[in-house]
PDB file of C-alpha atoms in Angstrom:
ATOM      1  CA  UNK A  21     103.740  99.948 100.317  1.00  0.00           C
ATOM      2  CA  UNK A  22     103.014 102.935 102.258  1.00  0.00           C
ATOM      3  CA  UNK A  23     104.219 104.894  99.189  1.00  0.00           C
ATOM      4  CA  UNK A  24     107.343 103.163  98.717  1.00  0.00           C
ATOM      5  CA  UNK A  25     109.129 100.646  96.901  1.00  0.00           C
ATOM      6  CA  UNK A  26     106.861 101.316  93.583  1.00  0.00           C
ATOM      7  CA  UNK A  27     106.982  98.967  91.220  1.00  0.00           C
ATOM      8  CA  UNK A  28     105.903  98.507  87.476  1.00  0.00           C
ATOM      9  CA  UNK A  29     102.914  96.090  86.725  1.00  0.00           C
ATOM     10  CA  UNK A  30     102.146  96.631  82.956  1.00  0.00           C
ATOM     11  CA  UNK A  31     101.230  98.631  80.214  1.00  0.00           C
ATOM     12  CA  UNK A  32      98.651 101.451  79.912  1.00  0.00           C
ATOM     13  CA  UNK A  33      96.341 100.308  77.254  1.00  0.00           C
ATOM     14  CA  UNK A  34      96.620  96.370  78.383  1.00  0.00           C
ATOM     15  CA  UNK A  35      95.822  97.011  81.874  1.00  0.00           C
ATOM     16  CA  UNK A  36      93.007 100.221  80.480  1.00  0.00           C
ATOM     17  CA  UNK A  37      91.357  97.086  78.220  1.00  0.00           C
ATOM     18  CA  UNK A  38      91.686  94.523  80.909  1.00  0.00           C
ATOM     19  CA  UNK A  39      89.556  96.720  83.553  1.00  0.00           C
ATOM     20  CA  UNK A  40      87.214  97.489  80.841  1.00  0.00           C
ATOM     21  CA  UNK A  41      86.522  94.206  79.655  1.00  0.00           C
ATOM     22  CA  UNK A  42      86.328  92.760  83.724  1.00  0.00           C
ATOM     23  CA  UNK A  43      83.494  96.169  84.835  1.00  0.00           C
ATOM     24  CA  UNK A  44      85.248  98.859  86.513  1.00  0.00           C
ATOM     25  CA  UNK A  45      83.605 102.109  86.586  1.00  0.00           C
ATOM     26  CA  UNK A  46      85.751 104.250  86.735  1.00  0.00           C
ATOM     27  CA  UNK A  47      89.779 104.541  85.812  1.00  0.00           C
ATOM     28  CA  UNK A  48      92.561 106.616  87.862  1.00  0.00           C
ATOM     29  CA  UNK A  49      95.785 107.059  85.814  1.00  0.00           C
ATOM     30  CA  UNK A  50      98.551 108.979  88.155  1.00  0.00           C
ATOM     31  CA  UNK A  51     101.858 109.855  86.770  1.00  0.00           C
ATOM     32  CA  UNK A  52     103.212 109.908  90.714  1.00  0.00           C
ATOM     33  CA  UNK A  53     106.666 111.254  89.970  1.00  0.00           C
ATOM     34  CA  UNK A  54     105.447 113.754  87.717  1.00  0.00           C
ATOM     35  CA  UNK A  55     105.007 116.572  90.805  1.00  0.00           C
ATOM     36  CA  UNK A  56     108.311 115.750  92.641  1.00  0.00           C
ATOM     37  CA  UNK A  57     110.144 115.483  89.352  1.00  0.00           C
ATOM     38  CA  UNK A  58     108.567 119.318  88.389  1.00  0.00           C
ATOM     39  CA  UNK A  59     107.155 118.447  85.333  1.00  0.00           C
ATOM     40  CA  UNK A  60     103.496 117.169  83.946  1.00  0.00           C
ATOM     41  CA  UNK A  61     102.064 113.505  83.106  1.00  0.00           C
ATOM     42  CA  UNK A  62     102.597 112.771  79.413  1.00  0.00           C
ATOM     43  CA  UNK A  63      99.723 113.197  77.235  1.00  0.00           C
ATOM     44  CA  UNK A  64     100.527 111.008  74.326  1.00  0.00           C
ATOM     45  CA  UNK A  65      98.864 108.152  75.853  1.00  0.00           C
ATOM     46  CA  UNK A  66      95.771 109.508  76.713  1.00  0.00           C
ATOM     47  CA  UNK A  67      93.875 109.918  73.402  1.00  0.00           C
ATOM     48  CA  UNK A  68      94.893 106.134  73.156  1.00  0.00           C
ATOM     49  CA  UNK A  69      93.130 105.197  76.328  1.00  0.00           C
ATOM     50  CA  UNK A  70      90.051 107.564  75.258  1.00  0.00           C
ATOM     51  CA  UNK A  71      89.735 105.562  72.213  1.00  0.00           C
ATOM     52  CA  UNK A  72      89.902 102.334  74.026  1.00  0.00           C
ATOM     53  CA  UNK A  73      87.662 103.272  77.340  1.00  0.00           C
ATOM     54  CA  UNK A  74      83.618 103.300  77.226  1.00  0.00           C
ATOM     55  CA  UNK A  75      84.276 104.061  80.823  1.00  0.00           C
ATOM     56  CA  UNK A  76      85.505 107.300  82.295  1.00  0.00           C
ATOM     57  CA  UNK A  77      88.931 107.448  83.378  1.00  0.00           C
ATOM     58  CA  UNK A  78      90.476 110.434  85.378  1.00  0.00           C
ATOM     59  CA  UNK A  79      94.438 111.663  84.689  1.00  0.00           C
ATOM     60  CA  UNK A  80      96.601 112.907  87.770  1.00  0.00           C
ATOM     61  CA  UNK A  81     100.485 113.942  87.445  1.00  0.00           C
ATOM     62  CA  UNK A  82     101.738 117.464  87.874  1.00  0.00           C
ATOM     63  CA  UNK A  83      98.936 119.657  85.821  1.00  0.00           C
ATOM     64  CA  UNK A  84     100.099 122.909  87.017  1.00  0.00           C
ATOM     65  CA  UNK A  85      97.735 125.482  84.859  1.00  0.00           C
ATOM     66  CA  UNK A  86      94.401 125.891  83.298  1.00  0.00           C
ATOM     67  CA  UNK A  87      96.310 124.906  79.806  1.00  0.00           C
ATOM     68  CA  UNK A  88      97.971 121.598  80.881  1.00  0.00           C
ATOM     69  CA  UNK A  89      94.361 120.017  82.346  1.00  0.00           C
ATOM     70  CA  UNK A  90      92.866 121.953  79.107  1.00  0.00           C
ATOM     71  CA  UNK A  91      95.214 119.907  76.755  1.00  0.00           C
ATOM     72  CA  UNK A  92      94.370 116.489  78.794  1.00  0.00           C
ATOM     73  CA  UNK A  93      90.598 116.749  78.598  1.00  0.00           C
ATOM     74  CA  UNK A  94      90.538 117.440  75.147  1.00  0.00           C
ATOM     75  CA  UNK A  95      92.431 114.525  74.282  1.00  0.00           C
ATOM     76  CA  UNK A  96      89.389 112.464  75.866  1.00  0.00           C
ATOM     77  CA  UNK A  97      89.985 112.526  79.550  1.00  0.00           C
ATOM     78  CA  UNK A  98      87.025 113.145  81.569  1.00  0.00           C
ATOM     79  CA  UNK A  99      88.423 114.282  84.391  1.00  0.00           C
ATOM     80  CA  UNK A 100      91.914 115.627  85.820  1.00  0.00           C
ATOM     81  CA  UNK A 101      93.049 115.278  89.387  1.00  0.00           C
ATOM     82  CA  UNK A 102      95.536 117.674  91.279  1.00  0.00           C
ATOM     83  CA  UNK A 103      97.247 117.312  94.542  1.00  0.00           C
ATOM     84  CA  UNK A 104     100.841 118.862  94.926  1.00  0.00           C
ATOM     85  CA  UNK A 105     100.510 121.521  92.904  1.00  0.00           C
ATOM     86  CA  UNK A 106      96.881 122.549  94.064  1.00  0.00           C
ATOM     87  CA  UNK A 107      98.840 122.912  97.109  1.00  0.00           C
ATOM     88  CA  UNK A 108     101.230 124.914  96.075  1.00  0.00           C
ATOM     89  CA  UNK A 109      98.767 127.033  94.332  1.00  0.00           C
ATOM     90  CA  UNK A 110      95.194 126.578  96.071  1.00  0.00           C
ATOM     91  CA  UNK A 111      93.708 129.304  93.521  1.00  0.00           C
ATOM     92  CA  UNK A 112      94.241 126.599  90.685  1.00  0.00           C
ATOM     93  CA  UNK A 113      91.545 124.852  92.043  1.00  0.00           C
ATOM     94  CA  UNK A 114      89.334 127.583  91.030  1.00  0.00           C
ATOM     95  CA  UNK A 115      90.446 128.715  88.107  1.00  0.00           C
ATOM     96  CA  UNK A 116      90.146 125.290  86.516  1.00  0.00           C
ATOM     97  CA  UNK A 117      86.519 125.040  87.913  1.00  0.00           C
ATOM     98  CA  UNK A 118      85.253 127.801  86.462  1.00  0.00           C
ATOM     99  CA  UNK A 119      86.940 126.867  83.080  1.00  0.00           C
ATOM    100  CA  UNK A 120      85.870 123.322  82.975  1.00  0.00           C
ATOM    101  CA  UNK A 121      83.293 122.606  85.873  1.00  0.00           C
ATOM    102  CA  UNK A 122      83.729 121.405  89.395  1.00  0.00           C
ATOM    103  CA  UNK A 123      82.839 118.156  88.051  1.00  0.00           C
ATOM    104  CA  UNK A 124      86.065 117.631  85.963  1.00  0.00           C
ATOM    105  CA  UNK A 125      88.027 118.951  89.204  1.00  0.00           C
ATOM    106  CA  UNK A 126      88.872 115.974  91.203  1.00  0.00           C
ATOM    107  CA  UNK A 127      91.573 116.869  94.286  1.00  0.00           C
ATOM    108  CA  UNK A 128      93.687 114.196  95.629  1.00  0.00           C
ATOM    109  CA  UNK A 129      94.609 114.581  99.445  1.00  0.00           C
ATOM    110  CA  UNK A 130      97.539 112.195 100.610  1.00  0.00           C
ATOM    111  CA  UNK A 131      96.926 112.394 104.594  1.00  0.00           C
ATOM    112  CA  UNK A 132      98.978 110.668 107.394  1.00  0.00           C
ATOM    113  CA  UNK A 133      98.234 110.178 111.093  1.00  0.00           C
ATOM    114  CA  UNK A 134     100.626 112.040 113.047  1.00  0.00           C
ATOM    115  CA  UNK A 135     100.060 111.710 116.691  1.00  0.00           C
ATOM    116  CA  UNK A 136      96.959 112.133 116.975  1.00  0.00           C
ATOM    117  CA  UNK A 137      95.972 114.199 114.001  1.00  0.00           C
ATOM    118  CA  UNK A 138      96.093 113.964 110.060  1.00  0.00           C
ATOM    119  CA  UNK A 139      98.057 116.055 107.810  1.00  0.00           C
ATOM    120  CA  UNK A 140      98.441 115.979 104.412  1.00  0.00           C
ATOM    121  CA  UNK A 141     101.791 115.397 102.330  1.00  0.00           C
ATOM    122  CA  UNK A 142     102.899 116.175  99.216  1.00  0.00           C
ATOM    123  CA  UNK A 143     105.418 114.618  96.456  1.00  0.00           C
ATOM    124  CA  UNK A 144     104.519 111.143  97.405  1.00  0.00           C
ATOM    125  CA  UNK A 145     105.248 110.092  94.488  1.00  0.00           C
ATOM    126  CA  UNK A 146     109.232 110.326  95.184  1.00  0.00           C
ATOM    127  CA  UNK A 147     110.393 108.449  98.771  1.00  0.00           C
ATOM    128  CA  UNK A 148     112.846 111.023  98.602  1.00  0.00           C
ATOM    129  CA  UNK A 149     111.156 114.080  98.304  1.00  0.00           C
ATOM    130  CA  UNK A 150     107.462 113.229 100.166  1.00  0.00           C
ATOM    131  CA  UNK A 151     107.485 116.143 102.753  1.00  0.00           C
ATOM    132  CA  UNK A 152     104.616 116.934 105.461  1.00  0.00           C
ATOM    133  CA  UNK A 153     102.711 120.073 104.646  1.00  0.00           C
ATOM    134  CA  UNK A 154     101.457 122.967 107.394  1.00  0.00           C
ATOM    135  CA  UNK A 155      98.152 121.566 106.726  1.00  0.00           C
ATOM    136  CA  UNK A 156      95.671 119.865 108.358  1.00  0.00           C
ATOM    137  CA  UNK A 157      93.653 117.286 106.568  1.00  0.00           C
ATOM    138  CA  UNK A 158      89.885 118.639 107.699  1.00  0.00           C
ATOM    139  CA  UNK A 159      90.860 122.024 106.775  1.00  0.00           C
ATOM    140  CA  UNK A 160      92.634 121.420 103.652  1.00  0.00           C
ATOM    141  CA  UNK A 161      89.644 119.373 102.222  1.00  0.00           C
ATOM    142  CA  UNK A 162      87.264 122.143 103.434  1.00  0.00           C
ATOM    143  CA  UNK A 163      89.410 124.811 101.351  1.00  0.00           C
ATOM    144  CA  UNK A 164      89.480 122.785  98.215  1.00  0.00           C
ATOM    145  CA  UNK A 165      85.713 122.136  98.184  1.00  0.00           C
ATOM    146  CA  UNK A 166      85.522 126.137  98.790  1.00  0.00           C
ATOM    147  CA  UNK A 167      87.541 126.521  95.768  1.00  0.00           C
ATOM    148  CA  UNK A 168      85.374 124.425  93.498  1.00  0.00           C
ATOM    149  CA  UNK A 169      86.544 120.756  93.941  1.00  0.00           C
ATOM    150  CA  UNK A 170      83.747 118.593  93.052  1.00  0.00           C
ATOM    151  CA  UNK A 171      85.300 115.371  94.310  1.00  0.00           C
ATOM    152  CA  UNK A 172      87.733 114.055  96.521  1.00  0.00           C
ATOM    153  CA  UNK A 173      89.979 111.074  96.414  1.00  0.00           C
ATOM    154  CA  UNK A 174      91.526 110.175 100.163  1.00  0.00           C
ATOM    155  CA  UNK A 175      94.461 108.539  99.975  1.00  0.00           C
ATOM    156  CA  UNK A 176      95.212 107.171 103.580  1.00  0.00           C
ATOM    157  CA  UNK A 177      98.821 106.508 103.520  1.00  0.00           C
ATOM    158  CA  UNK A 178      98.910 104.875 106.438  1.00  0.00           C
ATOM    159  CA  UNK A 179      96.782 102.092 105.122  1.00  0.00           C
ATOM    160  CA  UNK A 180      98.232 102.033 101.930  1.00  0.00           C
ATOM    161  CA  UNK A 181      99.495  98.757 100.503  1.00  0.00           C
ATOM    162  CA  UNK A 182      99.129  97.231 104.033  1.00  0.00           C
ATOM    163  CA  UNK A 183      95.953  95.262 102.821  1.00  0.00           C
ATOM    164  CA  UNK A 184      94.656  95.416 106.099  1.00  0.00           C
ATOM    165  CA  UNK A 185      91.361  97.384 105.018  1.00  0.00           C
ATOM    166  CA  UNK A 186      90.582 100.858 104.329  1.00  0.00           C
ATOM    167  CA  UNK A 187      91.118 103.429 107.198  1.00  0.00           C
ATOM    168  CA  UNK A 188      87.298 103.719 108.163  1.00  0.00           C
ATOM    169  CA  UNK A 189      88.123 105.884 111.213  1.00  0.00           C
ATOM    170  CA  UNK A 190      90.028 108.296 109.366  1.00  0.00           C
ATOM    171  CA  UNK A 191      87.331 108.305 106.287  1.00  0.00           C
ATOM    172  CA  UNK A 192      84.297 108.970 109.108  1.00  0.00           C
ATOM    173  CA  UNK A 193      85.670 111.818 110.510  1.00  0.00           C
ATOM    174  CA  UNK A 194      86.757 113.262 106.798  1.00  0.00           C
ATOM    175  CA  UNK A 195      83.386 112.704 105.760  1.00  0.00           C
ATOM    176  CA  UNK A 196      81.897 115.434 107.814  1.00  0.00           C
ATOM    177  CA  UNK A 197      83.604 118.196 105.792  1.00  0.00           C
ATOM    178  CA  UNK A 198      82.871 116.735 102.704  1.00  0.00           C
ATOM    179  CA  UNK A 199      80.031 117.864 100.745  1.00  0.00           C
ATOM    180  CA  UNK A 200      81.393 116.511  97.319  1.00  0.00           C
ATOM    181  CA  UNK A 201      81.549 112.610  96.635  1.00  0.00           C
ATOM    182  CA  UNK A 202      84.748 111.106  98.885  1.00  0.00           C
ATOM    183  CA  UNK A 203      86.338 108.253  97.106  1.00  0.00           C
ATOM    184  CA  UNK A 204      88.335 106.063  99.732  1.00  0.00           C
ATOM    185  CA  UNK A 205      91.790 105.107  98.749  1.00  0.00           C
ATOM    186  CA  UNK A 206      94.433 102.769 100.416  1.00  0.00           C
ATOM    187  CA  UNK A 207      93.953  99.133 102.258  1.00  0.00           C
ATOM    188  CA  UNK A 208      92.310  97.166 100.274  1.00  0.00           C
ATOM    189  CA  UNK A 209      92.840  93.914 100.764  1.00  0.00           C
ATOM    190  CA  UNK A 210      89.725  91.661 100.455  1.00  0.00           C
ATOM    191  CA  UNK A 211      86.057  91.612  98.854  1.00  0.00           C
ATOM    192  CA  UNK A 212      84.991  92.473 102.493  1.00  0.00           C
ATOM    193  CA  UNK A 213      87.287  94.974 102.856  1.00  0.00           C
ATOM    194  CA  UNK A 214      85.111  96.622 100.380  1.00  0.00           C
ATOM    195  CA  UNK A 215      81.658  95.668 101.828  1.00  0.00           C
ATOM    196  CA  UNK A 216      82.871  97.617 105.223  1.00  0.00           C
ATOM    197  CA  UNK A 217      83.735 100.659 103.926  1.00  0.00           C
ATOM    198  CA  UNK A 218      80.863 101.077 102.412  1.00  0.00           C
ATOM    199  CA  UNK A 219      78.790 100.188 105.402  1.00  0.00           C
ATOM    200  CA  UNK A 220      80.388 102.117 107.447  1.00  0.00           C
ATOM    201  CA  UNK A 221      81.061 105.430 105.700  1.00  0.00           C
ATOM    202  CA  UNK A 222      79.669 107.285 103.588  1.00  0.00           C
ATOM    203  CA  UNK A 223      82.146 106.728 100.812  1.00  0.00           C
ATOM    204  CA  UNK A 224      80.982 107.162  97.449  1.00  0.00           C
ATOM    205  CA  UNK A 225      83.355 104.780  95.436  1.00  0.00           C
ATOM    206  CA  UNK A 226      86.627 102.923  96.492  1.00  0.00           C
ATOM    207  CA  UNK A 227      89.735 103.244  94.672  1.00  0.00           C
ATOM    208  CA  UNK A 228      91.941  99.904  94.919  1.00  0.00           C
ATOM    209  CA  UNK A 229      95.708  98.779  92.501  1.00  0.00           C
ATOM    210  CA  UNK A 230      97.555  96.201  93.717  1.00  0.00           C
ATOM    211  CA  UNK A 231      94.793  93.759  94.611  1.00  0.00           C
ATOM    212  CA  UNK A 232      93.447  94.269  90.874  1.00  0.00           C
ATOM    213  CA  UNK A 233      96.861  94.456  89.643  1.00  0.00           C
ATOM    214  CA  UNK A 234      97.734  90.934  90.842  1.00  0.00           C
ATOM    215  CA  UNK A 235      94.339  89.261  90.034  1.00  0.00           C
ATOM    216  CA  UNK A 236      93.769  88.828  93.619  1.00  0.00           C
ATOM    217  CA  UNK A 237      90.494  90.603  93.197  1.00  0.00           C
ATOM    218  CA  UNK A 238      88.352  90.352  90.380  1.00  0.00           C
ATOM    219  CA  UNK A 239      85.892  92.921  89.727  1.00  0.00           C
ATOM    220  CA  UNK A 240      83.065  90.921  88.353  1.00  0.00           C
ATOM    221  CA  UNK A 241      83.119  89.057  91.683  1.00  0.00           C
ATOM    222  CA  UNK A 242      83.625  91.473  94.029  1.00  0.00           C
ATOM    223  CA  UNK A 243      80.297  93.507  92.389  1.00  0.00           C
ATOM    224  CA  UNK A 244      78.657  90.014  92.695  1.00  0.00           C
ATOM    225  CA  UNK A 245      79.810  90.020  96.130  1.00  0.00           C
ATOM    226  CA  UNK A 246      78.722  93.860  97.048  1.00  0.00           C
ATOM    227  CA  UNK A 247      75.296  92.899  95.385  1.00  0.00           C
ATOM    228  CA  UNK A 248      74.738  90.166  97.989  1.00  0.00           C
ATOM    229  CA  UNK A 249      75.772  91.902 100.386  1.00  0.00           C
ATOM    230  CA  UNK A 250      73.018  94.939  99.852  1.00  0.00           C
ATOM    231  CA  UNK A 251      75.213  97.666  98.517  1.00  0.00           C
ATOM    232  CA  UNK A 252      74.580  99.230  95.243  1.00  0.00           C
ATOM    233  CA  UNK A 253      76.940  98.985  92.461  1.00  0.00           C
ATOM    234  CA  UNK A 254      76.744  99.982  88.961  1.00  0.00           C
ATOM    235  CA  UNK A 255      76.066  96.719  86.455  1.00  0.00           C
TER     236      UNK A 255
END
């Protein structure tokens, strides 16, 4: 909750197959101590998952160079995600744009309210190491689109694992320095939960784990749902 108290809630492949099978579009696979720990997601899983998935799927955990994300995408990933250490090293952003494409360059921004702004943190993947950054959330996802991102995942800690919805306020104001598809991460809690972040931003997808995770959502019925509800959704 919040970016604590992580627990485990299965294995790779099963839960890859499972959101396969059920419609998902798209699958996010984040190694979240891999940054605080200094070291890079393991790979050996991946070609599994790219031989399992007719879907594309997306691989996040400490890629610190042009040869780590390299590696990853060759073993069938389709895209590669980077949050602490594109902060650490903005120009990484870039350099694996022009090698790859800004559409295989996905940044991840983990923002909190503070006061009464948003700044972004980084290690939150480790309770014991998540630190606030110098930056500001507006300008950091400004920079990163600069530098080549071509999409960018929100996570909204302060909604995250609350289940009370995503943080729409937060996601409208981010959404006027975005230029690149937004993906809204952290609340979800319901099928409507869903329906009103869509209607009332700009999102282009939402990214959702626990209620998935513990079957309190199921995907077939929450498209069902979106469909009646006059959003579009991929079949």
């Amino acid at each position: 909750m919040q970016f604590h108290n992580h627990r485990v809630v299965g294995e790779i492949l099963d839960l890859a197959d499972r959101y396969c099978r059920a419609g998902a579009d798209e699958l996010v696979f984040y190694d979240i101590t891999a940054s605080p720990d200094g070291r890079t997601v393991n790979r050996d899983w991946v070609s599994n998952v790219a031989s399992l998935l007719d879907i594309p799927f997306c691989v996040a955990g400490g890629i610190r160079s042009v040869e780590d994300a390299e590696d990853i995408l060759n073993r069938g990933a389709d895209k590669i995600s980077i949050n602490s250490p594109a902060l650490e090293d903005p120009g990484l952003i870039s350099k694996m744009a022009k090698r790859f494409g800004s559409q295989c360059v996905v940044v991840g921004i983990d923002s909190r309210r503070v006061d009464d702004a948003w700044v972004v943190y980084c290690n939150t993947g480790d309770e014991k190491r998540i630190s606030q950054t110098p930056r500001a959330t507006a300008d950091w996802m400004v920079e990163a689109q600069d530098l080549g991102a071509g999409e960018i995942v929100l996570n909204c800690m302060n909604s995250d694992g609350v289940r009370n919805g995503y943080d729409v306020e937060q996601l409208s104001v981010m959404q006027e320095q975005c230029n690149v598809p937004l993906i809204a991460s952290g609340g979800a809690g319901s099928m409507r939960d869903f329906e009103t972040v869509f209607k009332e931003t700009r999102a282009s997808g939402a990214l959702a784990a626990s209620v998935f995770h513990d079957d309190d959502i199921r995907i077939p019925e929450l498209k069902a749902y979106l469909l009646d509800a006059a959003i579009e959704v991929r079949p």
